[in-house]
Amino acid sequence: MSETAFYILLSLTEPSHGYGIIKRVEDLTNGRLKLGSGTIYGTLTKMQNDGMIIVFSDEKRKTIYEITKLGKNVMQAEIGRLKELHTNALSLEEEFK
């Protein structure tokens, strides 16, 4: 999973529109990751096609996105993978100093 996709799904702990997702990702990463509209909407479309998110509502030009059960399952698996990666990196960190 790309970092962009990971943070988009991570930001959807509650339904949100595109700009809200962009701001939440910036907050989560302390400004390190700034998503452009082309990047976020392309990724949201792919995630919607893959069944990881759904359009919750469409109010006055603001499309609200919500994570699905599949999206939550994908995030649980990805978080587990990242925990393993982190544990392994820490165990061998001294080898690279």
XYZ file of N, CA and C in Angstrom:
291
model
N 0.853 -1.170 0.000
C 0.000 0.000 0.000
C 0.899 1.232 0.000
N 0.545 2.201 -0.800
C 1.331 3.434 -0.845
C 1.104 4.248 0.422
N 2.037 5.108 0.713
C 1.904 5.982 1.880
C 0.664 6.865 1.745
N 0.415 7.354 0.545
C -0.767 8.191 0.300
C -2.044 7.421 0.624
N -2.172 6.215 0.098
C -3.360 5.407 0.347
C -3.498 5.096 1.829
N -2.388 4.775 2.476
C -2.413 4.474 3.904
C -2.964 5.656 4.701
N -2.450 6.840 4.444
C -2.893 8.003 5.216
C -4.321 8.426 4.870
N -4.730 8.224 3.644
C -6.123 8.528 3.304
C -7.054 7.630 4.101
N -6.792 6.325 4.099
C -7.641 5.410 4.867
C -7.540 5.691 6.362
N -6.334 5.978 6.838
C -6.142 6.274 8.255
C -6.932 7.509 8.678
N -7.076 8.457 7.762
C -7.792 9.693 8.088
C -9.305 9.508 8.120
N -9.784 8.373 7.608
C -11.228 8.157 7.521
C -11.791 7.411 8.738
N -11.351 7.789 9.926
C -11.942 7.230 11.140
C -13.369 7.729 11.292
N -13.692 8.796 10.584
C -15.066 9.281 10.453
C -15.223 9.811 9.033
N -16.431 9.787 8.483
C -16.619 10.248 7.100
C -16.097 11.668 6.904
N -15.543 11.916 5.720
C -14.953 13.224 5.437
C -14.985 13.505 3.943
N -14.903 14.780 3.604
C -14.780 15.184 2.203
C -13.299 15.317 1.862
N -13.010 15.491 0.596
C -11.631 15.515 0.119
C -10.738 16.521 0.828
N -11.209 17.748 0.983
C -10.388 18.770 1.643
C -10.137 18.404 3.104
N -11.144 17.831 3.755
C -10.978 17.389 5.138
C -9.920 16.297 5.252
N -9.900 15.399 4.278
C -8.889 14.338 4.251
C -7.503 14.949 4.075
N -7.384 15.883 3.151
C -6.099 16.551 2.910
C -5.586 17.190 4.196
N -6.451 17.921 4.894
C -6.043 18.599 6.131
C -5.702 17.595 7.228
N -6.477 16.526 7.334
C -6.207 15.520 8.378
C -4.879 14.831 8.138
N -4.576 14.514 6.874
C -3.291 13.886 6.556
C -2.150 14.834 6.893
N -2.293 16.104 6.567
C -1.259 17.081 6.937
C -1.068 17.114 8.441
N -2.164 17.087 9.196
C -2.079 17.099 10.661
C -1.403 15.829 11.182
N -1.814 14.672 10.657
C -1.240 13.404 11.108
C 0.258 13.314 10.862
N 0.711 13.928 9.769
C 2.133 13.846 9.403
C 2.904 15.109 9.778
N 2.296 15.957 10.588
C 2.930 17.227 10.983
C 3.402 18.037 9.776
N 2.606 18.018 8.715
C 2.897 18.811 7.527
C 3.866 18.177 6.548
N 4.394 17.009 6.868
C 5.355 16.353 5.978
C 4.720 15.905 4.670
N 3.486 15.426 4.751
C 2.796 14.924 3.563
C 1.670 15.884 3.204
N 1.819 16.538 2.057
C 0.796 17.464 1.563
C 0.235 16.875 0.271
N -1.009 16.433 0.339
C -1.625 15.778 -0.809
C -2.257 16.809 -1.736
N -1.958 16.703 -3.012
C -2.594 17.545 -4.010
C -3.930 16.953 -4.418
N -4.781 17.784 -4.998
C -6.117 17.313 -5.355
C -6.064 16.190 -6.396
N -5.157 16.264 -7.351
C -5.038 15.205 -8.350
C -4.671 13.877 -7.721
N -3.763 13.909 -6.771
C -3.324 12.695 -6.080
C -4.448 12.103 -5.248
N -5.088 12.946 -4.451
C -6.101 12.419 -3.530
C -7.320 11.896 -4.285
N -7.798 12.631 -5.275
C -9.014 12.195 -5.952
C -8.775 10.973 -6.822
N -7.589 10.845 -7.389
C -7.250 9.628 -8.129
C -7.209 8.425 -7.209
N -6.614 8.598 -6.043
C -6.531 7.512 -5.071
C -7.908 7.172 -4.513
N -8.730 8.192 -4.229
C -10.084 7.941 -3.734
C -10.921 7.172 -4.756
N -10.785 7.519 -6.017
C -11.517 6.810 -7.071
C -11.095 5.348 -7.122
N -9.778 5.104 -7.069
C -9.285 3.717 -7.083
C -9.793 2.959 -5.860
N -9.747 3.588 -4.694
C -10.217 2.928 -3.473
C -11.718 2.636 -3.544
N -12.465 3.544 -4.146
C -13.902 3.333 -4.305
C -14.142 2.154 -5.252
N -13.400 2.107 -6.361
C -13.528 0.990 -7.309
C -13.133 -0.341 -6.676
N -12.166 -0.309 -5.735
C -11.704 -1.521 -5.053
C -12.585 -1.905 -3.868
N -13.577 -1.082 -3.546
C -14.505 -1.391 -2.461
C -14.016 -1.033 -1.069
N -12.929 -0.261 -0.969
C -12.399 0.103 0.344
C -13.088 1.319 0.950
N -13.695 2.141 0.115
C -14.460 3.297 0.585
C -15.744 3.391 -0.226
N -16.703 4.111 0.321
C -17.934 4.397 -0.406
C -18.199 5.893 -0.297
N -19.030 6.392 -1.205
C -19.481 7.772 -1.102
C -20.635 7.764 -0.115
N -20.444 8.452 0.987
C -21.425 8.495 2.067
C -22.564 9.419 1.706
N -22.254 10.573 1.163
C -23.289 11.510 0.705
C -22.654 12.499 -0.253
N -23.482 13.212 -0.958
C -23.015 14.222 -1.899
C -23.855 15.466 -1.669
N -23.356 16.343 -0.810
C -24.099 17.530 -0.412
C -23.457 18.783 -1.008
N -24.190 19.461 -1.848
C -23.730 20.750 -2.399
C -22.270 20.700 -2.851
N -21.961 19.780 -3.766
C -20.643 19.647 -4.370
C -19.588 19.076 -3.431
N -19.938 18.691 -2.205
C -18.971 18.063 -1.304
C -19.295 16.584 -1.206
N -18.444 15.776 -1.780
C -18.620 14.336 -1.711
C -17.983 13.858 -0.410
N -18.747 13.124 0.386
C -18.274 12.621 1.666
C -17.916 11.145 1.501
N -16.708 10.798 1.931
C -16.209 9.434 1.800
C -16.226 8.741 3.155
N -16.509 7.426 3.103
C -16.546 6.617 4.316
C -15.819 5.304 4.053
N -15.049 4.856 5.015
C -14.331 3.584 4.876
C -15.323 2.429 5.029
N -15.113 1.371 4.273
C -15.970 0.186 4.335
C -15.341 -0.863 5.259
N -16.078 -1.935 5.476
C -15.545 -3.062 6.259
C -14.280 -3.606 5.595
N -14.302 -3.741 4.269
C -13.113 -4.194 3.544
C -11.949 -3.234 3.776
N -12.216 -1.935 3.709
C -11.176 -0.942 3.948
C -10.578 -1.068 5.341
N -11.433 -1.325 6.326
C -10.943 -1.509 7.701
C -10.090 -2.770 7.798
N -10.519 -3.843 7.126
C -9.731 -5.080 7.134
C -8.368 -4.877 6.476
N -8.358 -4.139 5.379
C -7.099 -3.836 4.688
C -6.190 -3.024 5.613
N -6.766 -2.053 6.324
C -5.962 -1.239 7.250
C -5.414 -2.076 8.396
N -6.210 -2.996 8.933
C -5.715 -3.865 10.008
C -4.521 -4.686 9.529
N -4.613 -5.230 8.328
C -3.512 -6.017 7.772
C -2.284 -5.137 7.542
N -2.506 -3.935 7.027
C -1.376 -3.030 6.757
C -0.717 -2.567 8.053
N -1.504 -2.275 9.067
C -0.942 -1.882 10.366
C -0.114 -3.028 10.940
N -0.596 -4.251 10.819
C 0.178 -5.417 11.266
C 1.489 -5.546 10.515
N 1.437 -5.332 9.212
C 2.665 -5.401 8.390
C 3.652 -4.333 8.821
N 3.153 -3.118 9.056
C 4.027 -2.020 9.462
C 4.612 -2.239 10.852
N 3.852 -2.837 11.748
C 4.377 -3.162 13.088
C 5.529 -4.156 12.979
N 5.345 -5.169 12.129
C 6.421 -6.140 11.924
C 7.654 -5.467 11.336
N 7.433 -4.635 10.347
C 8.535 -3.912 9.719
C 9.276 -3.062 10.752
N 8.524 -2.359 11.597
C 9.114 -1.502 12.624
C 9.915 -2.329 13.635
N 9.351 -3.438 14.078
C 10.042 -4.311 15.028
C 11.346 -4.818 14.438
N 11.306 -5.284 13.204
C 12.510 -5.793 12.545
C 13.546 -4.703 12.339
N 13.102 -3.514 11.969
C 14.037 -2.397 11.778
C 14.726 -2.041 13.092
N 13.962 -1.980 14.166
C 14.555 -1.656 15.467
C 15.544 -2.719 15.917
N 15.229 -3.987 15.633
C 16.116 -5.063 16.084
C 17.459 -5.047 15.358
N 17.508 -4.472 14.184
C 18.760 -4.452 13.407
C 19.319 -3.045 13.213
N 18.724 -2.072 13.859
C 19.129 -0.680 13.674
C 20.627 -0.481 13.947
N 21.138 -1.089 14.976
C 22.550 -0.904 15.352
C 23.513 -1.388 14.261
N 23.084 -2.324 13.465
C 23.930 -2.863 12.388
C 24.241 -1.814 11.322
N 23.475 -0.740 11.285
C 23.645 0.273 10.240
C 24.297 1.547 10.755
N 24.818 1.506 11.958
C 25.478 2.702 12.509
C 26.964 2.619 12.312
